[in-house]
């Protein structure tokens, strides 16, 4: 069973969209196995976005993700990473199809409502950054 991290970013949390976003992912058949709200520390943000450290937008990325709370969730299911990425749509909400999370809830390329792991390998790392194994709840979906 594949796991993937989804972060509901500060712009979506502060607009009260967390429930609507989580609901869409659950409705897709993926199983939510961990969930929490947190303020991302600058250290956690730097680890999470380490791949972008040398890019000019890195400081703004860190400032944004630490500006307000995020909701972190882990979803499990066959092809979870790809399924979540399809639900989110492209990074830029103006390029996303209607019905995707970023099209429907994103403001712009920086405030695009959500983050999702981009590969199974990245998901493994991101899951461990945001959650300890004892934070997972194991159960069977009723469907």
mmCIF file of N, CA, C and O in Angstrom, residues 4 8 13 18 27 29 35-36 50 52 54 63 74 78 80 86 89 96 98 100-102 108 127 133:
data_model
loop_
_atom_site.group_PDB
_atom_site.id
_atom_site.type_symbol
_atom_site.label_atom_id
_atom_site.label_comp_id
_atom_site.label_asym_id
_atom_site.label_seq_id
_atom_site.Cartn_x
_atom_site.Cartn_y
_atom_site.Cartn_z
ATOM 1 N N UNK A 4 1.168 8.693 0.838
ATOM 2 C CA UNK A 4 1.557 10.001 0.319
ATOM 3 C C UNK A 4 1.193 11.079 1.325
ATOM 4 O O UNK A 4 0.176 10.989 2.014
ATOM 5 N N UNK A 8 -2.140 20.850 3.402
ATOM 6 C CA UNK A 8 -3.060 21.930 3.064
ATOM 7 C C UNK A 8 -2.342 23.182 3.532
ATOM 8 O O UNK A 8 -2.044 23.351 4.715
ATOM 9 N N UNK A 13 -5.813 26.902 4.591
ATOM 10 C CA UNK A 13 -6.201 26.770 6.002
ATOM 11 C C UNK A 13 -6.856 28.055 6.485
ATOM 12 O O UNK A 13 -7.926 28.025 7.108
ATOM 13 N N UNK A 18 -9.866 23.431 4.656
ATOM 14 C CA UNK A 18 -9.261 22.135 4.986
ATOM 15 C C UNK A 18 -10.250 20.981 4.853
ATOM 16 O O UNK A 18 -9.939 19.952 4.248
ATOM 17 N N UNK A 27 -13.095 11.037 -0.692
ATOM 18 C CA UNK A 27 -14.127 10.605 -1.633
ATOM 19 C C UNK A 27 -13.518 9.860 -2.829
ATOM 20 O O UNK A 27 -14.212 9.077 -3.482
ATOM 21 N N UNK A 29 -11.498 7.522 -2.572
ATOM 22 C CA UNK A 29 -11.255 6.148 -2.159
ATOM 23 C C UNK A 29 -9.961 5.945 -1.404
ATOM 24 O O UNK A 29 -9.691 4.838 -0.931
ATOM 25 N N UNK A 35 -3.368 12.608 10.546
ATOM 26 C CA UNK A 35 -3.842 13.972 10.316
ATOM 27 C C UNK A 35 -3.438 14.838 11.498
ATOM 28 O O UNK A 35 -3.570 14.432 12.648
ATOM 29 N N UNK A 36 -2.935 16.039 11.197
ATOM 30 C CA UNK A 36 -2.654 17.011 12.258
ATOM 31 C C UNK A 36 -2.525 18.407 11.666
ATOM 32 O O UNK A 36 -2.231 18.579 10.491
ATOM 33 N N UNK A 50 14.254 21.206 0.768
ATOM 34 C CA UNK A 50 15.706 21.149 0.545
ATOM 35 C C UNK A 50 16.080 21.101 -0.934
ATOM 36 O O UNK A 50 17.094 21.670 -1.336
ATOM 37 N N UNK A 52 14.971 22.729 -3.253
ATOM 38 C CA UNK A 52 14.891 24.073 -3.837
ATOM 39 C C UNK A 52 15.839 25.069 -3.166
ATOM 40 O O UNK A 52 15.771 26.268 -3.433
ATOM 41 N N UNK A 54 18.852 26.113 -3.450
ATOM 42 C CA UNK A 54 19.690 27.008 -4.249
ATOM 43 C C UNK A 54 18.887 27.905 -5.193
ATOM 44 O O UNK A 54 19.460 28.734 -5.894
ATOM 45 N N UNK A 63 9.246 31.440 3.988
ATOM 46 C CA UNK A 63 8.420 32.458 4.663
ATOM 47 C C UNK A 63 6.935 32.130 4.531
ATOM 48 O O UNK A 63 6.175 32.272 5.500
ATOM 49 N N UNK A 74 -1.789 12.084 5.836
ATOM 50 C CA UNK A 74 -1.239 10.958 5.099
ATOM 51 C C UNK A 74 -2.414 10.153 4.565
ATOM 52 O O UNK A 74 -3.353 9.828 5.305
ATOM 53 N N UNK A 78 -3.630 2.184 -3.315
ATOM 54 C CA UNK A 78 -2.899 1.849 -4.533
ATOM 55 C C UNK A 78 -2.704 3.115 -5.352
ATOM 56 O O UNK A 78 -3.666 3.842 -5.613
ATOM 57 N N UNK A 80 -1.380 5.952 -4.527
ATOM 58 C CA UNK A 80 -1.787 7.145 -3.776
ATOM 59 C C UNK A 80 -1.112 8.415 -4.280
ATOM 60 O O UNK A 80 -1.762 9.458 -4.417
ATOM 61 N N UNK A 86 -3.231 13.903 -9.328
ATOM 62 C CA UNK A 86 -4.312 14.137 -10.290
ATOM 63 C C UNK A 86 -5.434 14.961 -9.658
ATOM 64 O O UNK A 86 -5.989 15.856 -10.312
ATOM 65 N N UNK A 89 -4.110 18.712 -9.430
ATOM 66 C CA UNK A 89 -3.918 19.446 -10.670
ATOM 67 C C UNK A 89 -2.543 20.095 -10.697
ATOM 68 O O UNK A 89 -1.775 20.001 -9.730
ATOM 69 N N UNK A 96 -4.726 24.542 -14.218
ATOM 70 C CA UNK A 96 -5.414 23.358 -13.698
ATOM 71 C C UNK A 96 -6.830 23.259 -14.257
ATOM 72 O O UNK A 96 -7.491 24.273 -14.514
ATOM 73 N N UNK A 98 -10.842 22.561 -14.267
ATOM 74 C CA UNK A 98 -11.936 22.710 -13.305
ATOM 75 C C UNK A 98 -12.196 21.370 -12.619
ATOM 76 O O UNK A 98 -12.112 20.312 -13.237
ATOM 77 N N UNK A 100 -10.311 20.273 -10.164
ATOM 78 C CA UNK A 100 -9.122 19.921 -9.392
ATOM 79 C C UNK A 100 -9.025 20.867 -8.193
ATOM 80 O O UNK A 100 -9.578 21.974 -8.202
ATOM 81 N N UNK A 101 -8.319 20.420 -7.172
ATOM 82 C CA UNK A 101 -8.193 21.223 -5.953
ATOM 83 C C UNK A 101 -7.546 22.564 -6.240
ATOM 84 O O UNK A 101 -8.020 23.604 -5.776
ATOM 85 N N UNK A 102 -6.472 22.570 -7.011
ATOM 86 C CA UNK A 102 -5.772 23.840 -7.263
ATOM 87 C C UNK A 102 -6.592 24.786 -8.126
ATOM 88 O O UNK A 102 -6.551 25.997 -7.915
ATOM 89 N N UNK A 108 -2.974 31.569 -6.705
ATOM 90 C CA UNK A 108 -1.938 31.785 -7.704
ATOM 91 C C UNK A 108 -0.888 30.693 -7.543
ATOM 92 O O UNK A 108 -1.056 29.790 -6.734
ATOM 93 N N UNK A 127 6.748 11.774 4.471
ATOM 94 C CA UNK A 127 5.936 11.167 5.527
ATOM 95 C C UNK A 127 6.724 11.156 6.835
ATOM 96 O O UNK A 127 6.211 11.530 7.890
ATOM 97 N N UNK A 133 5.790 7.127 13.323
ATOM 98 C CA UNK A 133 4.999 5.923 13.038
ATOM 99 C C UNK A 133 3.839 5.736 14.024
ATOM 100 O O UNK A 133 2.763 5.285 13.633
#
